[in-house]
Short mmCIF file of C-alpha atoms and ligand atoms in Angstrom, two decimals:
data_model
loop_
_atom_site.label_atom_id
_atom_site.label_comp_id
_atom_site.label_asym_id
_atom_site.label_seq_id
_atom_site.Cartn_x
_atom_site.Cartn_y
_atom_site.Cartn_z
CA UNK A 1 62.18 169.61 125.98
CA UNK A 2 62.05 166.96 123.27
CA UNK A 3 64.98 164.70 122.59
CA UNK A 4 65.76 166.19 119.21
CA UNK A 5 66.11 169.61 120.81
CA UNK A 6 68.17 168.26 123.69
CA UNK A 7 70.41 166.51 121.23
CA UNK A 8 70.98 169.65 119.21
CA UNK A 9 71.81 171.57 122.35
CA UNK A 10 74.22 168.85 123.47
CA UNK A 11 75.89 168.87 120.08
CA UNK A 12 76.11 172.64 119.96
CA UNK A 13 77.35 172.83 123.55
CA UNK A 14 80.14 170.51 122.50
CA UNK A 15 80.91 172.78 119.58
CA UNK A 16 79.95 170.19 116.99
CA UNK A 17 78.28 171.62 113.93
CA UNK A 18 74.64 170.56 113.75
CA UNK A 19 73.92 168.14 110.93
CA UNK A 20 71.16 169.07 108.50
CA UNK A 21 68.66 166.72 110.14
CA UNK A 22 68.59 164.98 113.45
CA UNK A 23 67.13 161.78 114.75
CA UNK A 24 65.80 161.47 118.22
CA UNK A 25 69.00 160.14 119.62
CA UNK A 26 68.74 159.78 123.36
CA UNK A 27 71.84 161.88 123.24
CA UNK A 28 71.75 164.26 126.12
CA UNK A 29 74.78 162.32 127.33
CA UNK A 30 76.64 162.63 124.03
CA UNK A 31 79.30 165.25 124.29
CA UNK A 32 81.97 164.47 121.79
CA UNK A 33 84.64 167.14 121.97
CA UNK A 34 84.72 169.40 118.98
CA UNK A 35 87.72 168.66 116.81
CA UNK A 36 90.25 171.49 117.21
CA UNK A 37 89.47 174.35 114.84
CA UNK A 38 90.67 173.81 111.31
CA UNK A 39 91.92 170.29 111.98
CA UNK A 40 91.58 168.26 108.81
CA UNK A 41 90.37 164.64 109.00
CA UNK A 42 93.90 163.36 108.39
CA UNK A 43 95.30 165.47 111.24
CA UNK A 44 92.39 164.59 113.54
CA UNK A 45 93.07 160.93 112.71
CA UNK A 46 96.22 161.19 114.88
CA UNK A 47 94.56 163.04 117.77
CA UNK A 48 94.48 160.27 120.40
CA UNK A 49 92.62 162.44 122.96
CA UNK A 50 89.75 162.87 120.54
CA UNK A 51 89.55 159.18 119.63
CA UNK A 52 89.78 158.12 123.28
CA UNK A 53 86.73 160.31 123.86
CA UNK A 54 84.94 158.65 120.94
CA UNK A 55 85.91 155.21 122.30
CA UNK A 56 84.43 156.06 125.70
CA UNK A 57 80.96 155.93 124.08
CA UNK A 58 81.31 152.22 123.27
CA UNK A 59 81.06 149.26 125.66
CA UNK A 60 84.17 147.12 125.49
CA UNK A 61 84.75 143.50 126.38
CA UNK A 62 88.05 142.59 127.94
CA UNK A 63 90.27 139.63 127.31
CA UNK A 64 90.96 139.77 123.60
CA UNK A 65 92.15 142.34 121.08
CA UNK A 66 89.31 142.33 118.57
CA UNK A 67 90.53 143.19 115.07
CA UNK A 68 87.52 141.66 113.33
CA UNK A 69 85.08 144.53 113.00
CA UNK A 70 84.13 143.79 109.40
CA UNK A 71 81.35 141.45 110.53
CA UNK A 72 79.06 144.02 112.05
CA UNK A 73 79.59 147.34 113.80
CA UNK A 74 79.15 147.81 117.49
CA UNK A 75 76.45 150.33 118.43
CA UNK A 76 77.67 153.35 120.35
CA UNK A 77 76.04 153.43 123.79
CA UNK A 78 73.58 156.27 123.00
CA UNK A 79 72.42 154.35 119.92
CA UNK A 80 72.05 151.19 121.97
CA UNK A 81 69.98 153.12 124.53
CA UNK A 82 67.76 154.53 121.80
CA UNK A 83 67.35 151.00 120.44
CA UNK A 84 66.41 149.61 123.84
CA UNK A 85 63.91 152.47 124.29
CA UNK A 86 62.41 151.66 120.89
CA UNK A 87 62.25 147.96 121.78
CA UNK A 88 60.29 148.78 124.95
CA UNK A 89 57.98 151.18 123.09
CA UNK A 90 57.25 148.70 120.30
CA UNK A 91 56.74 145.84 122.72
CA UNK A 92 54.34 147.84 124.89
CA UNK A 93 52.38 149.22 121.93
CA UNK A 94 52.34 145.90 120.10
CA UNK A 95 50.00 145.71 117.11
CA UNK A 96 48.33 149.05 117.89
CA UNK A 97 51.71 150.74 117.53
CA UNK A 98 52.72 148.52 114.62
CA UNK A 99 49.62 149.16 112.57
CA UNK A 100 48.81 152.75 113.51
CA UNK A 101 52.16 154.50 114.06
CA UNK A 102 55.06 152.42 112.81
CA UNK A 103 54.57 153.12 109.10
CA UNK A 104 54.96 156.87 109.53
CA UNK A 105 57.71 156.51 112.17
CA UNK A 106 59.76 154.24 109.94
CA UNK A 107 59.32 156.74 107.12
CA UNK A 108 61.66 159.00 109.10
CA UNK A 109 64.30 156.29 108.92
CA UNK A 110 63.99 156.11 105.14
CA UNK A 111 64.24 159.90 104.90
CA UNK A 112 67.37 159.93 107.05
CA UNK A 113 69.07 157.31 104.88
CA UNK A 114 68.07 159.14 101.71
CA UNK A 115 69.39 162.42 103.05
CA UNK A 116 72.66 160.90 104.25
CA UNK A 117 73.25 159.23 100.88
CA UNK A 118 72.01 162.21 98.86
CA UNK A 119 69.17 160.17 97.32
CA UNK A 120 65.43 160.77 96.95
CA UNK A 121 63.22 159.14 99.58
CA UNK A 122 61.48 157.00 96.95
CA UNK A 123 64.84 155.62 95.81
CA UNK A 124 65.50 153.96 99.19
CA UNK A 125 63.90 150.76 100.50
CA UNK A 126 64.68 149.36 103.93
CA UNK A 127 65.98 145.79 104.06
CA UNK A 128 67.22 143.54 106.85
CA UNK A 129 70.73 143.57 105.43
CA UNK A 130 72.66 144.14 102.23
CA UNK A 131 72.20 140.50 101.21
CA UNK A 132 68.46 140.94 100.96
CA UNK A 133 68.89 144.01 98.74
CA UNK A 134 71.58 142.56 96.47
CA UNK A 135 70.22 139.04 96.19
CA UNK A 136 66.87 140.47 95.10
CA UNK A 137 68.55 142.72 92.54
CA UNK A 138 70.43 139.79 91.02
CA UNK A 139 67.52 137.34 91.05
CA UNK A 140 64.92 139.85 89.88
CA UNK A 141 67.04 141.37 87.09
CA UNK A 142 65.10 140.81 83.91
CA UNK A 143 67.50 141.96 81.22
CA UNK A 144 69.06 138.52 80.58
CA UNK A 145 68.48 136.03 77.80
CA UNK A 146 70.15 132.81 76.68
CA UNK A 147 73.59 133.51 75.23
CA UNK A 148 74.26 136.59 77.40
CA UNK A 149 77.16 136.75 79.85
CA UNK A 150 77.36 138.14 83.38
CA UNK A 151 80.52 139.28 85.17
CA UNK A 152 81.73 139.10 88.75
CA UNK A 153 85.17 139.22 90.36
CA UNK A 154 87.10 137.13 92.86
CA UNK A 155 86.94 140.02 95.34
CA UNK A 156 83.12 139.93 95.40
CA UNK A 157 81.12 138.60 98.32
CA UNK A 158 81.13 134.77 98.17
CA UNK A 159 77.35 134.26 98.39
CA UNK A 160 76.74 136.77 95.60
CA UNK A 161 79.22 134.96 93.36
CA UNK A 162 77.15 131.83 93.94
CA UNK A 163 74.00 133.68 92.90
CA UNK A 164 75.74 135.04 89.78
CA UNK A 165 76.58 131.41 88.93
CA UNK A 166 73.01 130.35 89.58
CA UNK A 167 72.01 132.67 86.72
CA UNK A 168 73.72 130.15 84.41
CA UNK A 169 71.24 127.40 85.23
CA UNK A 170 68.23 129.64 85.73
CA UNK A 171 68.69 131.98 82.73
CA UNK A 172 70.99 130.10 80.40
CA UNK A 173 73.71 132.76 80.62
CA UNK A 174 77.47 132.38 80.98
CA UNK A 175 79.07 133.62 84.22
CA UNK A 176 82.57 135.07 83.82
CA UNK A 177 84.90 135.56 86.79
CA UNK A 178 87.51 138.31 86.73
CA UNK A 179 90.55 137.61 88.93
CA UNK A 180 92.16 140.78 90.29
CA UNK A 181 95.78 140.92 91.49
CA UNK A 182 96.49 140.49 95.21
CA UNK A 183 97.64 144.15 95.29
CA UNK A 184 96.17 146.65 92.86
CA UNK A 185 95.96 150.37 92.12
CA UNK A 186 92.78 152.10 90.99
CA UNK A 187 94.17 152.28 87.46
CA UNK A 188 95.13 148.59 87.38
CA UNK A 189 91.65 147.59 88.57
CA UNK A 190 89.97 149.76 85.94
CA UNK A 191 92.27 148.32 83.26
CA UNK A 192 91.37 144.76 84.28
CA UNK A 193 87.66 145.51 84.04
CA UNK A 194 88.16 147.16 80.62
CA UNK A 195 90.01 144.07 79.42
CA UNK A 196 87.16 141.87 80.64
CA UNK A 197 84.63 144.05 78.80
CA UNK A 198 86.71 143.79 75.61
CA UNK A 199 87.10 140.03 75.97
CA UNK A 200 83.39 139.41 76.57
CA UNK A 201 81.26 141.61 74.34
CA UNK A 202 78.20 139.54 75.32
CA UNK A 203 78.22 140.91 78.89
CA UNK A 204 74.85 142.33 79.99
CA UNK A 205 75.09 142.46 83.75
CA UNK A 206 77.86 142.76 86.30
CA UNK A 207 78.27 142.70 90.05
CA UNK A 208 80.60 145.42 91.29
CA UNK A 209 81.76 145.56 94.89
CA UNK A 210 82.68 148.96 96.25
CA UNK A 211 84.82 147.60 99.10
CA UNK A 212 85.79 143.92 99.09
CA UNK A 213 84.97 141.94 102.20
CA UNK A 214 88.18 139.95 101.63
CA UNK A 215 90.89 142.59 102.09
CA UNK A 216 89.16 145.98 102.00
CA UNK A 217 90.19 146.76 98.41
CA UNK A 218 88.34 149.78 97.01
CA UNK A 219 87.02 149.28 93.50
CA UNK A 220 86.76 152.45 91.36
CA UNK A 221 83.01 151.98 90.96
CA UNK A 222 82.20 155.27 89.21
CA UNK A 223 84.86 154.84 86.49
CA UNK A 224 83.97 151.19 85.86
CA UNK A 225 80.22 151.89 85.91
CA UNK A 226 80.66 154.71 83.37
CA UNK A 227 82.58 152.39 81.07
CA UNK A 228 80.00 149.63 81.56
CA UNK A 229 77.15 152.02 80.76
CA UNK A 230 78.76 152.93 77.43
CA UNK A 231 78.88 149.25 76.55
CA UNK A 232 75.30 148.53 77.63
CA UNK A 233 76.28 146.51 80.70
CA UNK A 234 74.07 146.96 83.78
CA UNK A 235 75.75 147.23 87.17
CA UNK A 236 74.57 145.97 90.54
CA UNK A 237 76.73 147.61 93.18
CA UNK A 238 77.55 145.90 96.46
CA UNK A 239 78.09 148.71 98.95
CA UNK A 240 77.55 146.45 101.96
CA UNK A 241 80.96 147.05 103.44
CA UNK A 242 81.67 150.55 102.18
CA UNK A 243 79.13 152.95 103.65
CA UNK A 244 80.71 154.52 106.73
CA UNK A 245 84.04 152.84 106.13
CA UNK A 246 84.34 155.36 103.31
CA UNK A 247 82.66 158.76 103.27
CA UNK A 248 80.65 159.26 100.08
CA UNK A 249 77.28 160.09 98.56
CA UNK A 250 75.37 157.89 96.16
CA UNK A 251 76.13 160.23 93.25
CA UNK A 252 79.85 159.47 93.73
CA UNK A 253 79.19 155.87 92.67
CA UNK A 254 77.32 156.63 89.46
CA UNK A 255 75.27 153.43 89.65
CA UNK A 256 71.56 152.71 89.21
CA UNK A 257 71.24 150.05 91.91
CA UNK A 258 73.07 149.34 95.13
CA UNK A 259 72.73 147.46 98.40
CA UNK A 260 73.93 148.87 101.72
CA UNK A 261 74.35 147.84 105.31
CA UNK A 262 73.80 150.18 108.21
CA UNK A 263 74.76 147.54 110.75
CA UNK A 264 78.41 147.66 109.76
CA UNK A 265 79.97 151.13 109.66
CA UNK A 266 76.93 153.30 110.33
CA UNK A 267 76.57 151.60 113.71
CA UNK A 268 72.86 150.74 113.69
CA UNK A 269 71.50 147.67 115.48
CA UNK A 270 72.02 144.40 113.59
CA UNK A 271 69.34 143.77 110.99
CA UNK A 272 69.34 147.01 109.03
CA UNK A 273 70.21 147.42 105.37
CA UNK A 274 68.97 149.41 102.41
CA UNK A 275 68.30 149.05 98.72
CA UNK A 276 68.95 151.99 96.41
CA UNK A 277 67.22 152.15 93.03
CA UNK A 278 67.72 155.31 91.00
CA UNK A 279 64.53 156.92 89.72
CA UNK A 280 63.63 155.76 86.24
CA UNK A 281 65.56 152.47 86.45
CA UNK A 282 62.93 150.16 87.88
CA UNK A 283 61.78 148.44 84.73
CA UNK A 284 64.83 146.15 84.56
CA UNK A 285 64.36 144.79 88.09
CA UNK A 286 61.12 142.83 88.49
CA UNK A 287 59.00 143.33 91.58
CA UNK A 288 59.27 140.64 94.24
CA UNK A 289 57.53 137.53 92.87
CA UNK A 290 53.80 138.08 92.77
CA UNK A 291 53.89 141.78 93.56
CA UNK A 292 52.89 144.31 90.96
CA UNK A 293 54.19 147.73 89.98
CA UNK A 294 52.45 148.49 86.69
CA UNK A 295 53.95 151.98 86.38
CA UNK A 296 57.41 150.98 87.59
CA UNK A 297 57.48 153.76 90.12
CA UNK A 298 57.65 151.91 93.43
CA UNK A 299 61.08 150.61 94.36
CA UNK A 300 59.51 149.23 97.56
CA UNK A 301 57.83 146.44 95.59
CA UNK A 302 61.28 144.95 94.87
CA UNK A 303 61.59 143.77 98.49
CA UNK A 304 59.19 141.79 100.60
CA UNK A 305 60.69 141.90 104.05
CA UNK A 306 57.84 140.46 106.09
CA UNK A 307 57.76 141.18 109.79
CA UNK A 308 61.17 142.44 110.89
CA UNK A 309 62.79 144.10 113.88
CA UNK A 310 60.74 147.30 114.24
CA UNK A 311 63.01 148.75 116.91
CA UNK A 312 66.15 148.26 114.81
CA UNK A 313 64.54 150.11 111.91
CA UNK A 314 63.41 152.92 114.22
CA UNK A 315 66.98 153.40 115.51
CA UNK A 316 68.36 154.35 112.10
CA UNK A 317 68.19 158.13 112.68
CA UNK A 318 70.00 157.67 115.99
CA UNK A 319 72.79 155.67 114.37
CA UNK A 320 73.14 158.22 111.59
CA UNK A 321 73.20 161.00 114.19
CA UNK A 322 76.10 159.43 116.05
CA UNK A 323 77.91 158.75 112.79
CA UNK A 324 77.43 162.41 111.82
CA UNK A 325 78.67 163.63 115.20
CA UNK A 326 81.98 161.88 114.56
CA UNK A 327 81.84 162.88 110.91
CA UNK A 328 82.05 160.46 108.00
CA UNK A 329 85.32 161.92 106.70
CA UNK A 330 86.85 161.80 110.19
CA UNK A 331 85.84 158.18 110.64
CA UNK A 332 87.26 157.18 107.28
CA UNK A 333 90.54 158.98 107.98
CA UNK A 334 90.93 157.43 111.45
CA UNK A 335 90.30 153.92 110.14
CA UNK A 336 92.77 154.49 107.30
CA UNK A 337 95.32 155.76 109.82
CA UNK A 338 94.90 152.68 112.02
CA UNK A 339 95.30 150.40 109.00
CA UNK A 340 98.46 152.26 107.99
CA UNK A 341 99.92 151.68 111.46
CA UNK A 342 100.09 147.95 110.80
CA UNK A 343 100.53 147.84 107.01
CA UNK A 344 103.50 150.26 107.09
CA UNK A 345 105.24 147.93 109.55
CA UNK A 346 104.17 144.77 107.74
CA UNK A 347 105.51 146.04 104.39
CA UNK A 348 108.97 145.92 105.97
CA UNK A 349 108.62 142.28 107.06
CA UNK A 350 109.88 139.95 104.30
CA UNK A 351 107.91 137.02 105.75
CA UNK A 352 104.59 138.87 105.46
CA UNK A 353 102.48 139.57 102.36
CA UNK A 354 100.07 142.49 102.67
CA UNK A 355 97.00 142.28 100.42
CA UNK A 356 94.67 144.93 99.02
CA UNK A 357 95.35 148.44 97.76
CA UNK A 358 98.59 149.34 96.04
CA UNK A 359 97.76 153.06 96.22
CA UNK A 360 96.01 154.99 98.97
CA UNK A 361 92.79 155.40 96.98
CA UNK A 362 92.50 151.61 96.82
CA UNK A 363 92.77 151.22 100.58
CA UNK A 364 90.29 151.42 103.43
CA UNK A 365 90.64 150.83 107.15
CA UNK A 366 90.11 147.14 106.41
CA UNK A 367 93.11 145.10 105.23
CA UNK A 368 94.47 141.57 105.07
CA UNK A 369 97.72 139.67 105.11
CA UNK A 370 99.21 136.20 104.99
CA UNK A 371 102.64 134.72 105.54
CA UNK A 372 104.65 134.90 102.32
CA UNK A 373 104.06 131.83 100.17
CA UNK A 374 101.43 130.47 102.59
CA UNK A 375 98.10 130.93 100.83
CA UNK A 376 96.22 127.67 101.46
CA UNK A 377 93.09 127.49 103.63
CA UNK A 378 95.08 125.48 106.17
CA UNK A 379 97.87 128.12 106.26
CA UNK A 380 95.39 130.94 106.84
CA UNK A 381 93.53 128.98 109.51
CA UNK A 382 96.77 128.26 111.35
CA UNK A 383 97.75 131.91 111.21
CA UNK A 384 94.37 133.02 112.55
CA UNK A 385 94.56 130.43 115.33
CA UNK A 386 98.10 131.42 116.31
CA UNK A 387 97.12 135.08 116.51
CA UNK A 388 94.22 134.18 118.77
CA UNK A 389 95.85 131.49 120.91
CA UNK A 390 99.38 132.86 121.31
CA UNK A 391 98.77 136.60 121.13
CA UNK A 392 95.12 137.14 122.15
CA UNK A 393 94.23 138.81 118.84
CA UNK A 394 90.93 138.00 117.18
CA UNK A 395 90.80 138.04 113.36
CA UNK A 396 89.03 136.09 110.62
CA UNK A 397 90.14 133.96 107.64
CA UNK A 398 88.89 135.06 104.18
CA UNK A 399 88.76 132.45 101.47
CA UNK A 400 87.55 134.12 98.30
CA UNK A 401 90.58 135.66 96.56
CA UNK A 402 92.00 134.11 93.43
CA UNK A 403 95.48 134.73 94.87
CA UNK A 404 94.74 132.56 97.92
CA UNK A 405 93.54 132.68 101.50
CA UNK A 406 94.33 135.38 104.01
CA UNK A 407 93.60 136.79 107.45
CA UNK A 408 91.53 139.97 107.51
CA UNK A 409 92.36 142.81 109.90
CA UNK A 410 89.65 145.35 110.70
CA UNK A 411 90.01 147.94 113.45
CA UNK A 412 87.09 150.15 114.60
CA UNK A 413 86.93 153.78 115.70
CA UNK A 414 87.48 152.65 119.29
CA UNK A 415 90.57 150.54 118.47
CA UNK A 416 93.71 152.01 120.01
CA UNK A 417 97.17 152.25 118.41
CA UNK A 418 98.37 150.05 121.29
CA UNK A 419 96.07 147.27 120.04
CA UNK A 420 97.49 147.66 116.53
CA UNK A 421 100.97 147.43 118.03
CA UNK A 422 99.99 144.11 119.60
CA UNK A 423 99.31 142.90 116.06
CA UNK A 424 102.60 144.14 114.58
CA UNK A 425 104.51 142.62 117.52
CA UNK A 426 102.74 139.32 116.86
CA UNK A 427 103.52 139.55 113.14
CA UNK A 428 107.20 140.07 113.96
CA UNK A 429 107.22 137.01 116.15
CA UNK A 430 105.30 134.73 113.82
CA UNK A 431 107.82 133.52 111.29
CA UNK A 432 106.88 131.06 108.62
C1 PLP B 501 81.17 143.17 100.54
C2 PLP B 501 80.02 142.53 101.29
N1 PLP B 501 78.90 142.25 100.64
C3 PLP B 501 77.84 141.69 101.26
C4 PLP B 501 77.88 141.38 102.59
C5 PLP B 501 76.68 140.75 103.23
O1 PLP B 501 76.22 141.57 104.28
P1 PLP B 501 75.01 141.07 105.17
O2 PLP B 501 75.38 139.72 105.69
O3 PLP B 501 74.90 142.07 106.26
O4 PLP B 501 73.83 141.01 104.29
C6 PLP B 501 79.04 141.63 103.32
C7 PLP B 501 79.14 141.24 104.73
O5 PLP B 501 80.18 141.15 105.30
C8 PLP B 501 80.14 142.24 102.65
O6 PLP B 501 81.27 142.53 103.29
#
């Protein structure tokens, strides 16, 4: 029996609805319990038995409470096994496999991403990470001339802000930074972007981050992109942190171009990202230097990856399978629930400032905080170090917000409420 068939049987035996397509997840051992009939994602989010079962599919390391899962996502064990199998297969087959079979095998990975995002296959290009996709989009954008302006925000990814600035020297444009409030609703964020559009009628291009890597703030991409389109401003969307943290399809974003990671919340091996370019929008993004696309029909010419990790790319269907078994909406709801466990407590602590969403739609499972009035780099570093040294909690300092520095808190699907309680206990005990 082939693995795909075994996987389907395992999934069905567990009562989990079969997803529209399947990878070849070495998943005969995967038997996630079916969520109780009719249980909505927000109810399932509180079902500790179910999430303990999910957690049992991940290897854990003892000794520290890790609340820094925004860096990259841990592979579930069946995905890791599929990845190790692929590594052995590729290594044994070497160039014969690489030249004869890999191109068609990796095509399956592209199809799986396209299907999961609701895109066409020819709109998706594999990359090694979101940086590769987004940096190429920014650098190869050809709609700029001297006197134009480009927009980014404080909540954007630091290295992409740098590249937006580099456009000043390389293209003679003006880079404008929009500072968002430390806490914001969807409406307030949209209003700020509208104000920036009004204030800078020379804007031609903007970077728009779906979920900020600083504090998990959700930007209302579709509404802002629609407004930008009306004003003739092109949008490059940074979805590096959002796919899997939030459950959505590409059409929900309403953008022409986006960069994704699969090694964060989709749970692929490290080294897997994707570029999305909507059909009919290729003419404004030049091919990779030296490559040609005379008809502007091949998004793939926008990336030149070189030799990359074959096995990681081949494991994409397996990662998407495992993600689908949990369910994107269930994952999002659980992560939101875990975030609420600490932010609800923290909101009642006068010495703590919670950063990010001011309404639920602006929140994700990722969040951030600082001690009230303590927003310097030194303050944030001290807070991170105290959490680690005195309480055994691992977090990370984020330095990009206009409102100041903070400590980011990011649980994963295998994080337990007890681990979140360790954080809130620590927050109670750390007084300014
Ligand atoms: C919002 C955002 N953009 C871009 C990136 C870059 O991702 P990568 O390093 O995987 O390319 C990250 C990584 O944390 C991110 O959070």
